[in-house]
Short mmCIF file of C-alpha atoms and ligand atoms in Angstrom, two decimals:
data_model
loop_
_atom_site.label_atom_id
_atom_site.label_comp_id
_atom_site.label_asym_id
_atom_site.label_seq_id
_atom_site.Cartn_x
_atom_site.Cartn_y
_atom_site.Cartn_z
CA UNK P 1 12.50 -9.33 3.33
CA UNK P 2 13.36 -6.65 0.79
CA UNK P 3 14.27 -8.03 -2.61
CA UNK P 4 17.13 -6.36 -4.48
CA UNK P 5 17.97 -8.93 -7.14
CA UNK P 6 15.66 -11.04 -9.24
CA UNK P 7 16.55 -13.73 -11.75
CA UNK P 8 14.06 -15.10 -14.27
CA UNK P 9 14.82 -18.36 -16.04
CA UNK P 10 13.17 -18.36 -19.47
CA UNK P 11 13.24 -15.31 -21.79
CA UNK P 12 10.12 -16.22 -23.77
CA UNK P 13 6.66 -14.72 -24.24
CA UNK P 14 6.13 -14.69 -20.47
CA UNK P 15 9.59 -14.20 -18.96
CA UNK P 16 10.60 -11.33 -21.30
CA UNK P 17 7.56 -9.03 -20.98
CA UNK P 18 6.81 -9.74 -17.28
CA UNK P 19 10.37 -9.04 -16.19
CA UNK P 20 10.62 -5.95 -18.40
CA UNK P 21 7.57 -4.54 -16.62
CA UNK P 22 8.83 -5.46 -13.13
CA UNK P 23 12.14 -3.74 -13.96
CA UNK P 24 10.34 -0.68 -15.30
CA UNK P 25 8.11 -0.35 -12.24
CA UNK P 26 10.76 -1.23 -9.64
CA UNK P 27 13.91 0.71 -10.54
CA UNK P 28 15.56 -0.35 -7.25
CA UNK P 29 15.48 -4.03 -8.16
CA UNK P 30 17.99 -5.55 -10.56
CA UNK P 31 16.28 -8.01 -12.89
CA UNK P 32 18.28 -10.50 -14.95
CA UNK P 33 16.46 -12.67 -17.48
CA UNK P 34 18.42 -15.76 -18.50
CA UNK P 35 17.92 -18.38 -21.16
CA UNK P 36 19.90 -21.24 -22.69
CA UNK P 37 18.86 -20.04 -26.13
CA UNK P 38 21.76 -17.78 -27.19
CA UNK P 39 19.98 -16.46 -30.27
CA UNK P 40 17.00 -15.33 -28.17
CA UNK P 41 19.19 -13.56 -25.63
CA UNK P 42 21.20 -11.87 -28.39
CA UNK P 43 17.94 -10.60 -29.87
CA UNK P 44 16.80 -9.26 -26.46
CA UNK P 45 20.12 -7.39 -26.30
CA UNK P 46 19.92 -6.25 -29.92
CA UNK P 47 18.02 -3.50 -31.78
CA UNK P 48 14.61 -2.64 -30.33
CA UNK P 49 12.96 -3.18 -33.71
CA UNK P 50 14.05 -6.84 -33.70
CA UNK P 51 13.25 -8.05 -30.19
CA UNK P 52 12.46 -11.77 -30.26
CA UNK P 53 8.87 -11.10 -29.27
CA UNK P 54 6.49 -8.68 -30.83
CA UNK P 55 4.07 -7.03 -28.39
CA UNK P 56 2.66 -3.51 -28.67
CA UNK P 57 4.47 -1.30 -26.11
CA UNK P 58 7.18 -3.85 -25.27
CA UNK P 59 10.02 -2.09 -27.12
CA UNK P 60 9.31 1.14 -25.21
CA UNK P 61 9.47 -0.65 -21.85
CA UNK P 62 12.69 -2.43 -22.79
CA UNK P 63 14.17 0.85 -24.07
CA UNK P 64 13.69 2.45 -20.68
CA UNK P 65 14.81 -0.37 -18.38
CA UNK P 66 17.45 -2.29 -20.37
CA UNK P 67 20.96 -1.58 -19.16
CA UNK P 68 19.57 0.33 -16.14
CA UNK P 69 18.15 -2.52 -14.06
CA UNK P 70 17.04 -5.00 -16.73
CA UNK P 71 19.59 -7.43 -18.15
CA UNK P 72 19.43 -10.38 -20.53
CA UNK P 73 22.07 -13.05 -20.26
CA UNK P 74 22.98 -16.67 -20.97
CA UNK P 75 24.90 -16.96 -17.69
CA UNK P 76 22.21 -18.91 -15.89
CA UNK P 77 24.29 -20.09 -12.89
CA UNK P 78 25.66 -16.64 -12.12
CA UNK P 79 22.21 -15.06 -12.16
CA UNK P 80 20.80 -17.81 -9.91
CA UNK P 81 23.63 -17.42 -7.43
CA UNK P 82 23.25 -13.66 -7.16
CA UNK P 83 19.44 -13.45 -6.92
CA UNK P 84 17.29 -13.60 -3.80
CA UNK P 85 14.18 -14.36 -5.84
CA UNK P 86 14.05 -16.64 -8.90
CA UNK P 87 11.15 -16.89 -11.34
CA UNK P 88 10.83 -20.05 -13.41
CA UNK P 89 9.16 -19.03 -16.69
CA UNK P 90 10.19 -21.98 -18.85
CA UNK P 91 7.99 -23.78 -21.34
CA UNK P 92 5.66 -26.58 -20.25
CA UNK P 93 4.45 -28.17 -23.49
CA UNK P 94 2.25 -31.24 -23.79
CA UNK P 95 4.26 -34.44 -23.33
CA UNK P 96 5.00 -36.26 -26.56
CA UNK P 97 6.49 -39.42 -25.06
CA UNK P 98 6.08 -41.67 -22.03
CA UNK P 99 3.26 -41.81 -19.50
CA UNK P 100 0.58 -39.22 -20.24
CA UNK P 101 1.89 -38.54 -23.78
CA UNK P 102 -0.47 -36.25 -25.69
CA UNK P 103 -2.17 -35.08 -22.50
CA UNK P 104 0.04 -34.35 -19.49
CA UNK P 105 2.37 -31.36 -19.18
CA UNK P 106 6.00 -32.07 -19.93
CA UNK P 107 7.74 -30.89 -16.78
CA UNK P 108 11.29 -31.66 -17.86
CA UNK P 109 12.23 -27.99 -18.35
CA UNK P 110 10.84 -27.00 -14.97
CA UNK P 111 12.57 -29.95 -13.32
CA UNK P 112 15.86 -29.06 -15.03
CA UNK P 113 15.49 -25.51 -13.75
CA UNK P 114 14.80 -26.68 -10.19
CA UNK P 115 17.83 -28.98 -10.33
CA UNK P 116 19.98 -26.15 -11.63
CA UNK P 117 18.82 -23.82 -8.84
CA UNK P 118 19.36 -26.51 -6.18
CA UNK P 119 22.89 -27.25 -7.35
CA UNK P 120 24.01 -23.66 -7.70
CA UNK P 121 22.35 -21.84 -4.77
CA UNK P 122 24.61 -21.07 -1.83
CA UNK P 123 22.13 -18.75 -0.07
CA UNK P 124 18.38 -19.00 0.71
CA UNK P 125 16.10 -18.34 -2.26
CA UNK P 126 12.46 -17.66 -2.96
CA UNK P 127 11.61 -19.71 -6.05
CA UNK P 128 8.52 -18.78 -8.02
CA UNK P 129 6.50 -20.94 -10.38
CA UNK P 130 5.66 -18.50 -13.18
CA UNK P 131 5.11 -21.25 -15.77
CA UNK P 132 1.66 -22.82 -15.93
CA UNK P 133 1.91 -26.09 -14.00
CA UNK P 134 -0.29 -28.98 -12.92
CA UNK P 135 -1.69 -28.65 -9.43
CA UNK P 136 0.76 -30.04 -6.80
CA UNK P 137 3.89 -29.45 -8.91
CA UNK P 138 5.39 -27.48 -6.01
CA UNK P 139 5.57 -30.80 -4.14
CA UNK P 140 7.78 -32.27 -6.90
CA UNK P 141 9.96 -29.18 -6.98
CA UNK P 142 10.41 -29.37 -3.21
CA UNK P 143 11.55 -33.02 -3.56
CA UNK P 144 14.20 -31.89 -6.06
CA UNK P 145 15.39 -29.13 -3.71
CA UNK P 146 15.51 -31.57 -0.76
CA UNK P 147 17.43 -34.12 -2.80
CA UNK P 148 19.85 -31.87 -4.71
CA UNK P 149 20.16 -28.77 -2.51
CA UNK P 150 23.26 -27.71 -0.59
CA UNK P 151 21.53 -27.12 2.74
CA UNK P 152 20.07 -23.70 1.95
CA UNK P 153 16.36 -22.93 2.40
CA UNK P 154 14.05 -22.68 -0.62
CA UNK P 155 10.60 -21.18 -0.33
CA UNK P 156 8.35 -22.11 -3.27
CA UNK P 157 5.59 -19.75 -4.39
CA UNK P 158 3.10 -20.04 -7.24
CA UNK P 159 2.50 -16.85 -9.22
CA UNK P 160 0.88 -17.86 -12.52
CA UNK P 161 0.83 -15.38 -15.36
CA UNK P 162 -2.50 -14.22 -16.81
CA UNK P 163 -1.24 -11.94 -19.58
CA UNK P 164 -2.72 -12.44 -23.03
CA UNK P 165 -0.40 -12.25 -26.01
CA UNK P 166 -1.12 -9.21 -28.15
CA UNK P 167 -2.06 -7.13 -25.09
CA UNK P 168 0.67 -8.37 -22.74
CA UNK P 169 2.04 -4.98 -21.71
CA UNK P 170 -1.36 -3.47 -20.99
CA UNK P 171 -2.34 -6.64 -19.12
CA UNK P 172 0.81 -6.40 -17.01
CA UNK P 173 0.32 -2.69 -16.30
CA UNK P 174 -3.31 -3.15 -15.31
CA UNK P 175 -3.76 -6.76 -14.27
CA UNK P 176 -7.29 -7.91 -13.38
CA UNK P 177 -5.58 -9.74 -10.54
CA UNK P 178 -2.16 -10.93 -9.46
CA UNK P 179 -2.33 -14.34 -7.86
CA UNK P 180 0.25 -15.49 -5.33
CA UNK P 181 0.10 -18.87 -3.65
CA UNK P 182 2.37 -19.70 -0.73
CA UNK P 183 2.72 -22.01 2.26
CA UNK P 184 0.92 -21.05 5.42
CA UNK P 185 4.15 -21.33 7.43
CA UNK P 186 5.92 -18.23 8.75
CA UNK P 187 8.64 -18.37 6.10
CA UNK P 188 6.02 -19.04 3.41
CA UNK P 189 4.05 -15.95 4.39
CA UNK P 190 7.22 -13.84 4.51
CA UNK P 191 8.03 -14.87 0.95
CA UNK P 192 4.46 -14.14 -0.16
CA UNK P 193 4.75 -10.67 1.38
CA UNK P 194 8.05 -10.02 -0.41
CA UNK P 195 6.38 -10.75 -3.75
CA UNK P 196 3.26 -8.75 -2.83
CA UNK P 197 5.54 -5.77 -2.08
CA UNK P 198 7.02 -5.97 -5.58
CA UNK P 199 3.66 -5.97 -7.37
CA UNK P 200 2.28 -3.32 -5.00
CA UNK P 201 4.59 -0.83 -6.73
CA UNK P 202 1.95 -0.52 -9.46
CA UNK P 203 -0.92 -2.97 -8.84
CA UNK P 204 -3.65 -1.86 -6.38
CA UNK P 205 -3.55 -3.97 -3.20
CA UNK P 206 -7.14 -5.21 -3.62
CA UNK P 207 -6.13 -6.84 -6.90
CA UNK P 208 -3.34 -8.88 -5.34
CA UNK P 209 -4.86 -12.15 -4.26
CA UNK P 210 -2.99 -14.49 -1.92
CA UNK P 211 -3.99 -18.15 -1.60
CA UNK P 212 -2.46 -21.50 -0.79
CA UNK P 213 -0.09 -22.96 -3.40
CA UNK P 214 -2.52 -25.56 -4.79
CA UNK P 215 -5.35 -23.06 -5.37
CA UNK P 216 -2.95 -20.79 -7.21
CA UNK P 217 -1.57 -23.57 -9.42
CA UNK P 218 -5.05 -24.85 -10.27
CA UNK P 219 -6.61 -21.41 -10.77
CA UNK P 220 -4.44 -20.81 -13.84
CA UNK P 221 -5.45 -24.06 -15.54
CA UNK P 222 -9.09 -23.49 -14.60
CA UNK P 223 -9.10 -19.89 -15.90
CA UNK P 224 -7.75 -20.94 -19.28
CA UNK P 225 -10.21 -23.82 -19.44
CA UNK P 226 -13.14 -21.50 -18.73
CA UNK P 227 -12.02 -18.94 -21.32
CA UNK P 228 -11.63 -21.63 -23.98
CA UNK P 229 -14.96 -23.16 -22.98
CA UNK P 230 -16.76 -19.93 -23.86
CA UNK P 231 -15.19 -19.96 -27.32
CA UNK P 232 -16.15 -23.58 -27.91
CA UNK P 233 -19.66 -22.93 -26.60
CA UNK P 234 -20.32 -20.13 -29.07
CA UNK P 235 -18.59 -22.03 -31.89
CA UNK P 236 -20.76 -25.08 -31.27
CA UNK P 237 -23.82 -22.84 -31.59
CA UNK P 238 -22.53 -21.40 -34.87
CA UNK P 239 -23.00 -24.85 -36.40
CA UNK P 240 -26.62 -24.93 -35.22
CA UNK P 241 -27.18 -21.39 -36.52
CA UNK P 242 -26.17 -22.47 -39.99
CA UNK P 243 -28.73 -25.27 -39.96
CA UNK P 244 -31.60 -23.18 -38.62
CA UNK P 245 -31.27 -19.71 -40.13
CA UNK P 246 -30.43 -18.10 -36.80
CA UNK P 247 -27.57 -15.60 -37.03
CA UNK P 248 -24.58 -16.27 -34.77
CA UNK P 249 -23.72 -12.57 -34.34
CA UNK P 250 -27.27 -11.80 -33.28
CA UNK P 251 -27.19 -14.78 -30.97
CA UNK P 252 -23.86 -13.67 -29.38
CA UNK P 253 -25.23 -10.20 -28.80
CA UNK P 254 -28.45 -11.45 -27.26
CA UNK P 255 -26.61 -13.88 -24.97
CA UNK P 256 -23.84 -11.43 -24.02
CA UNK P 257 -26.24 -8.68 -22.95
CA UNK P 258 -27.20 -10.78 -19.96
CA UNK P 259 -25.01 -9.27 -17.24
CA UNK P 260 -24.55 -12.69 -15.67
CA UNK P 261 -22.89 -13.90 -18.91
CA UNK P 262 -21.30 -10.74 -20.37
CA UNK P 263 -20.17 -10.13 -23.98
CA UNK P 264 -16.47 -11.11 -23.96
CA UNK P 265 -15.16 -14.29 -25.62
CA UNK P 266 -18.50 -14.87 -27.33
CA UNK P 267 -17.46 -14.24 -30.91
CA UNK P 268 -17.75 -17.19 -33.26
CA UNK P 269 -14.56 -17.95 -35.16
CA UNK P 270 -12.47 -20.63 -36.77
CA UNK P 271 -11.36 -21.65 -33.27
CA UNK P 272 -8.81 -20.81 -30.64
CA UNK P 273 -5.08 -21.32 -30.97
CA UNK P 274 -1.99 -20.32 -29.03
CA UNK P 275 0.42 -22.27 -26.95
CA UNK P 276 -1.77 -22.35 -23.84
CA UNK P 277 -5.47 -23.18 -24.17
CA UNK P 278 -5.14 -26.62 -25.70
CA UNK P 279 -2.17 -27.73 -23.64
CA UNK P 280 -3.65 -26.46 -20.39
CA UNK P 281 -7.01 -28.13 -20.97
CA UNK P 282 -5.34 -31.41 -21.93
CA UNK P 283 -3.36 -31.11 -18.74
CA UNK P 284 -6.57 -30.51 -16.76
CA UNK P 285 -8.21 -33.51 -18.41
CA UNK P 286 -5.19 -35.64 -17.53
CA UNK P 287 -5.27 -34.48 -13.93
CA UNK P 288 -8.99 -35.22 -13.59
CA UNK P 289 -8.44 -38.73 -14.97
CA UNK P 290 -5.50 -39.22 -12.63
CA UNK P 291 -7.79 -38.47 -9.69
CA UNK P 292 -10.50 -40.81 -11.08
CA UNK P 293 -12.83 -37.97 -12.10
CA UNK P 294 -13.69 -39.34 -15.53
CA UNK P 295 -16.92 -37.36 -15.97
CA UNK P 296 -15.15 -34.10 -15.18
CA UNK P 297 -12.34 -35.02 -17.57
CA UNK P 298 -14.80 -35.75 -20.36
CA UNK P 299 -16.59 -32.44 -19.80
CA UNK P 300 -13.40 -30.42 -20.34
CA UNK P 301 -12.13 -32.63 -23.16
CA UNK P 302 -15.21 -31.68 -25.14
CA UNK P 303 -13.94 -28.05 -25.29
CA UNK P 304 -10.99 -29.22 -27.39
CA UNK P 305 -13.06 -31.59 -29.49
CA UNK P 306 -15.40 -28.72 -30.47
CA UNK P 307 -12.38 -26.57 -31.33
CA UNK P 308 -11.03 -29.29 -33.64
CA UNK P 309 -14.51 -29.75 -35.11
CA UNK P 310 -14.75 -26.03 -35.88
CA UNK P 311 -11.38 -25.92 -37.68
CA UNK P 312 -12.27 -29.03 -39.66
CA UNK P 313 -15.73 -27.68 -40.52
CA UNK P 314 -14.28 -24.39 -41.73
CA UNK P 315 -11.69 -26.02 -43.99
CA UNK P 316 -14.28 -28.43 -45.38
CA UNK P 317 -16.61 -25.52 -46.24
CA UNK P 318 -13.91 -23.99 -48.40
CA UNK P 319 -13.25 -27.28 -50.17
CA UNK P 320 -16.99 -27.80 -50.71
CA UNK P 321 -17.35 -24.28 -52.09
CA UNK P 322 -15.00 -25.28 -54.92
CA UNK P 323 -16.81 -28.54 -55.60
CA UNK P 324 -14.78 -30.83 -53.36
CA UNK P 325 -11.40 -30.46 -55.10
CA UNK P 326 -8.95 -27.56 -54.95
CA UNK P 327 -6.59 -28.79 -57.67
CA UNK P 328 -5.41 -25.77 -59.66
CA UNK P 329 -7.04 -23.29 -57.28
CA UNK P 330 -4.97 -20.70 -55.46
CA UNK P 331 -6.08 -19.81 -51.95
CA UNK P 332 -4.70 -16.84 -50.03
CA UNK P 333 -4.09 -17.52 -46.36
CA UNK P 334 -4.26 -14.16 -44.65
CA UNK P 335 -2.96 -14.46 -41.14
CA UNK P 336 -0.62 -17.08 -39.70
CA UNK P 337 -0.32 -15.83 -36.09
CA UNK P 338 -2.84 -17.37 -33.72
CA UNK P 339 -4.18 -13.91 -32.93
CA UNK P 340 -3.54 -10.29 -33.83
CA UNK P 341 -0.64 -8.23 -32.45
CA UNK P 342 1.69 -11.14 -31.86
CA UNK P 343 4.29 -12.98 -33.93
CA UNK P 344 3.41 -16.23 -32.17
CA UNK P 345 1.98 -18.97 -34.37
CA UNK P 346 1.99 -21.82 -31.87
CA UNK P 347 -1.14 -23.99 -32.34
CA UNK P 348 -2.51 -21.41 -34.76
CA UNK P 349 -5.65 -22.59 -36.62
CA UNK P 350 -3.97 -21.32 -39.82
CA UNK P 351 -1.45 -24.19 -39.64
CA UNK P 352 -4.23 -26.75 -39.67
CA UNK P 353 -6.53 -25.04 -42.20
CA UNK P 354 -3.66 -24.45 -44.65
CA UNK P 355 -2.62 -28.10 -44.39
CA UNK P 356 -6.11 -29.35 -45.14
CA UNK P 357 -6.51 -26.99 -48.14
CA UNK P 358 -3.10 -27.93 -49.46
CA UNK P 359 -3.90 -31.62 -49.21
CA UNK P 360 -7.12 -31.00 -51.13
CA UNK P 361 -4.92 -29.75 -54.01
CA UNK P 362 -4.66 -25.99 -53.41
CA UNK P 363 -1.74 -23.72 -54.18
CA UNK P 364 -1.25 -21.43 -51.19
CA UNK P 365 -0.23 -17.77 -50.97
CA UNK P 366 0.46 -17.03 -47.31
CA UNK P 367 0.73 -13.59 -45.76
CA UNK P 368 1.15 -12.48 -42.17
CA UNK P 369 2.40 -9.03 -41.12
CA UNK P 370 4.47 -10.30 -38.17
CA UNK P 371 5.23 -13.99 -38.44
CA UNK P 372 8.51 -14.45 -40.31
CA UNK P 373 8.78 -16.74 -43.37
CA UNK P 374 11.28 -18.83 -41.39
CA UNK P 375 8.68 -19.59 -38.72
CA UNK P 376 5.97 -20.29 -41.30
CA UNK P 377 8.23 -22.81 -43.10
CA UNK P 378 9.16 -24.39 -39.78
CA UNK P 379 5.51 -24.76 -38.82
CA UNK P 380 4.77 -26.42 -42.14
CA UNK P 381 7.74 -28.76 -41.80
CA UNK P 382 7.07 -29.61 -38.18
CA UNK P 383 3.30 -29.92 -38.07
CA UNK P 384 2.11 -31.03 -41.50
CA UNK P 385 2.30 -34.67 -42.18
CA UNK P 386 4.11 -34.36 -45.51
CA UNK P 387 6.85 -36.79 -46.47
CA UNK P 388 9.29 -34.57 -48.37
CA UNK P 389 9.90 -30.83 -48.45
CA UNK P 390 9.73 -30.90 -52.25
CA UNK P 391 6.11 -32.02 -51.88
CA UNK P 392 5.11 -28.60 -50.66
CA UNK P 393 7.86 -26.12 -51.56
CA UNK P 394 6.71 -25.78 -55.18
CA UNK P 395 3.09 -25.07 -54.29
CA UNK P 396 3.39 -22.69 -51.38
CA UNK P 397 4.39 -19.04 -51.60
CA UNK P 398 4.97 -16.65 -48.75
CA UNK P 399 3.92 -13.19 -49.86
CA UNK P 400 5.31 -9.88 -48.72
CA UNK P 401 2.10 -7.92 -49.10
CA UNK P 402 -1.61 -8.58 -48.86
CA UNK P 403 -2.11 -7.80 -52.53
CA UNK P 404 0.67 -10.20 -53.59
CA UNK P 405 -1.16 -12.90 -51.70
CA UNK P 406 -4.62 -12.11 -53.00
CA UNK P 407 -4.17 -10.86 -56.57
CA UNK P 408 -3.96 -14.25 -58.25
CA UNK P 409 -6.01 -16.21 -55.78
CA UNK P 410 -9.39 -17.78 -56.35
CA UNK P 411 -10.35 -17.59 -52.70
CA UNK P 412 -9.20 -15.70 -49.62
CA UNK P 413 -9.26 -17.01 -46.07
CA UNK P 414 -9.04 -14.65 -43.11
CA UNK P 415 -7.50 -16.52 -40.22
CA UNK P 416 -6.05 -13.83 -37.91
CA UNK P 417 -7.80 -10.74 -36.66
CA UNK P 418 -5.20 -8.25 -37.96
CA UNK P 419 -6.60 -4.72 -38.30
CA UNK P 420 -5.32 -4.31 -41.85
CA UNK P 421 -7.41 -7.26 -43.04
CA UNK P 422 -10.58 -5.38 -42.13
CA UNK P 423 -9.84 -2.72 -44.73
CA UNK P 424 -9.13 -4.76 -47.84
CA UNK P 425 -11.44 -4.82 -50.81
CA UNK P 426 -11.88 -8.28 -52.30
CA UNK P 427 -13.17 -7.97 -55.79
CA UNK P 428 -15.28 -10.86 -56.89
CA UNK P 429 -13.46 -13.39 -54.79
CA UNK P 430 -14.77 -15.95 -52.42
CA UNK P 431 -13.82 -14.78 -48.95
CA UNK P 432 -13.84 -17.20 -46.07
CA UNK P 433 -13.93 -15.08 -42.98
CA UNK P 434 -12.72 -17.21 -40.11
CA UNK P 435 -12.48 -14.28 -37.71
CA UNK P 436 -15.70 -12.46 -38.38
CA UNK P 437 -13.87 -9.33 -39.58
CA UNK P 438 -15.98 -8.26 -42.48
CA UNK P 439 -19.42 -7.73 -41.09
CA UNK P 440 -21.80 -5.71 -43.29
CA UNK P 441 -19.50 -5.61 -46.30
CA UNK P 442 -20.79 -6.15 -49.77
CA UNK P 443 -18.50 -8.92 -50.77
CA UNK P 444 -18.74 -12.55 -51.51
CA UNK P 445 -18.74 -13.45 -47.87
CA UNK P 446 -18.84 -16.96 -46.60
CA UNK P 447 -18.91 -16.58 -42.86
CA UNK P 448 -18.73 -19.13 -40.14
N1 NAD V 1 2.62 -17.41 -23.84
C1 NAD V 1 1.63 -17.00 -23.08
O1 NAD V 1 0.78 -16.21 -23.48
C2 NAD V 1 1.52 -17.48 -21.67
C3 NAD V 1 0.65 -16.84 -20.79
C4 NAD V 1 0.58 -17.27 -19.47
C5 NAD V 1 1.35 -18.35 -19.06
N2 NAD V 1 2.17 -18.99 -19.95
C6 NAD V 1 2.99 -20.09 -19.46
O2 NAD V 1 4.32 -19.59 -19.22
C7 NAD V 1 5.30 -20.61 -19.49
C8 NAD V 1 6.29 -20.08 -20.52
O3 NAD V 1 5.59 -19.81 -21.71
P1 NAD V 1 6.26 -18.99 -22.90
O4 NAD V 1 5.19 -18.77 -23.91
O5 NAD V 1 7.00 -17.83 -22.35
O6 NAD V 1 7.32 -20.07 -23.42
P2 NAD V 1 8.55 -19.85 -24.41
O7 NAD V 1 8.79 -21.14 -25.08
O8 NAD V 1 8.31 -18.61 -25.24
O9 NAD V 1 9.80 -19.51 -23.43
C9 NAD V 1 10.37 -20.41 -22.58
C10 NAD V 1 11.87 -20.18 -22.61
O10 NAD V 1 12.49 -20.98 -21.57
C11 NAD V 1 13.78 -21.36 -22.01
N3 NAD V 1 14.26 -22.49 -21.20
C12 NAD V 1 13.75 -23.73 -21.11
N4 NAD V 1 14.44 -24.47 -20.23
C13 NAD V 1 15.42 -23.67 -19.72
C14 NAD V 1 16.45 -23.85 -18.76
N5 NAD V 1 16.60 -24.99 -18.11
N6 NAD V 1 17.29 -22.82 -18.52
C15 NAD V 1 17.14 -21.64 -19.16
N7 NAD V 1 16.19 -21.41 -20.08
C16 NAD V 1 15.32 -22.41 -20.35
C17 NAD V 1 13.58 -21.69 -23.47
O11 NAD V 1 14.79 -21.65 -24.18
C18 NAD V 1 12.57 -20.60 -23.89
O12 NAD V 1 13.23 -19.48 -24.47
C19 NAD V 1 4.50 -21.82 -19.95
O13 NAD V 1 4.28 -22.64 -18.85
C20 NAD V 1 3.19 -21.23 -20.42
O14 NAD V 1 2.13 -22.14 -20.32
C21 NAD V 1 2.30 -18.55 -21.24
#
């Protein structure tokens, strides 16, 4: 089976960059990325400097492939009908209502996609789960295809995405592994091979791992859980360091030099953020409980509890530094994105820390080089528990430069690992370094 046309449903942080790279590396395949969000698609079709997603190297990839074999469109049905292979890269947030609220993944977008594909497809399709999904979701998708389909054959594969925001393009160019799960039937294996052939255009064969569908679905959740667990492990030890006089950086180095452990993801910080770690672990916890594995569920839940504890501890340290009350104090919040080199602020620790400081009386000066003021205000409106907008509008300023944010402030918090924050001089100010950026600097440094 040689694929000539691909459709990807969902033009977000995963769908956009992954399809841009497939199009770049496979000039013979036409790739159409569709989304219901008209504004997002217009931005993908607009000036390269204003793509809806900021990722180093992305604009260059889009510049080369867009209009050649990479297209962005809102015509979802047309793209489904024409494609032989369809990626589903829609969002799978934590459920907010109904059974499993606050824990389970909300599959309504994936289910809507499957329904749409089933109703529109007039020829056989390979349908790929690109979104991160609970193990055995393919079973549910198959039920939808069986119920709603028009007699064509659908082959479902799992191909979870392991890119990290901020390094997405490099991760896609040189993936540690590409994981493809398929059925062991003849048609399943044919579909797996068709997808392997696409990635083999630039990924070495030994890095393309094929498994059954359930292993592939679960491997993504498990990988994220293990990455987050390392962060929570080192963060939990940072609390013990502060009580005992041990130094967390020295500890990280000593632990990480063991080749069985390795140095990555062992840096103490204010905690992890991003749209994935928390939601995927909650999803894993929910699944374990569903299967009656309460001890396993509790083990993984602790990773999130330590992350919340670390954010809370950090904010409380700042409040304590000023004697327990921030009334009349101005605090600069440097960094709103959940990590450097992205404009994504989903689940960013900055949202939580800023809320806690604000509620302790602080005036806030917020600066981030990539997150737009519109998104910052939306985050505040959507995630802070504040009754009226007027309650916060008068006491929060979004600054255009680092110095605007810091000049008048009594304290500075560093909440995102942006390179430019490492170079600033803070004269006589309390600096609360939530990302461990300022090692060995002679400043008023209150680390974590
Ligand atoms: N962001 C990451 O770093 C990352 C990494 C690996 C995996 N993932 C997973 O990939 C999936 C997508 O994540 P994301 O960050 O790209 O999400 P996103 O919210 O940025 O993008 C999802 C897009 O899907 C669109 N959409 C939803 N339902 C649709 C429908 N029925 N038809 C057409 N468009 C529809 C939305 O409008 C949105 O633009 C999630 O499951 C996530 O867990 C994300």
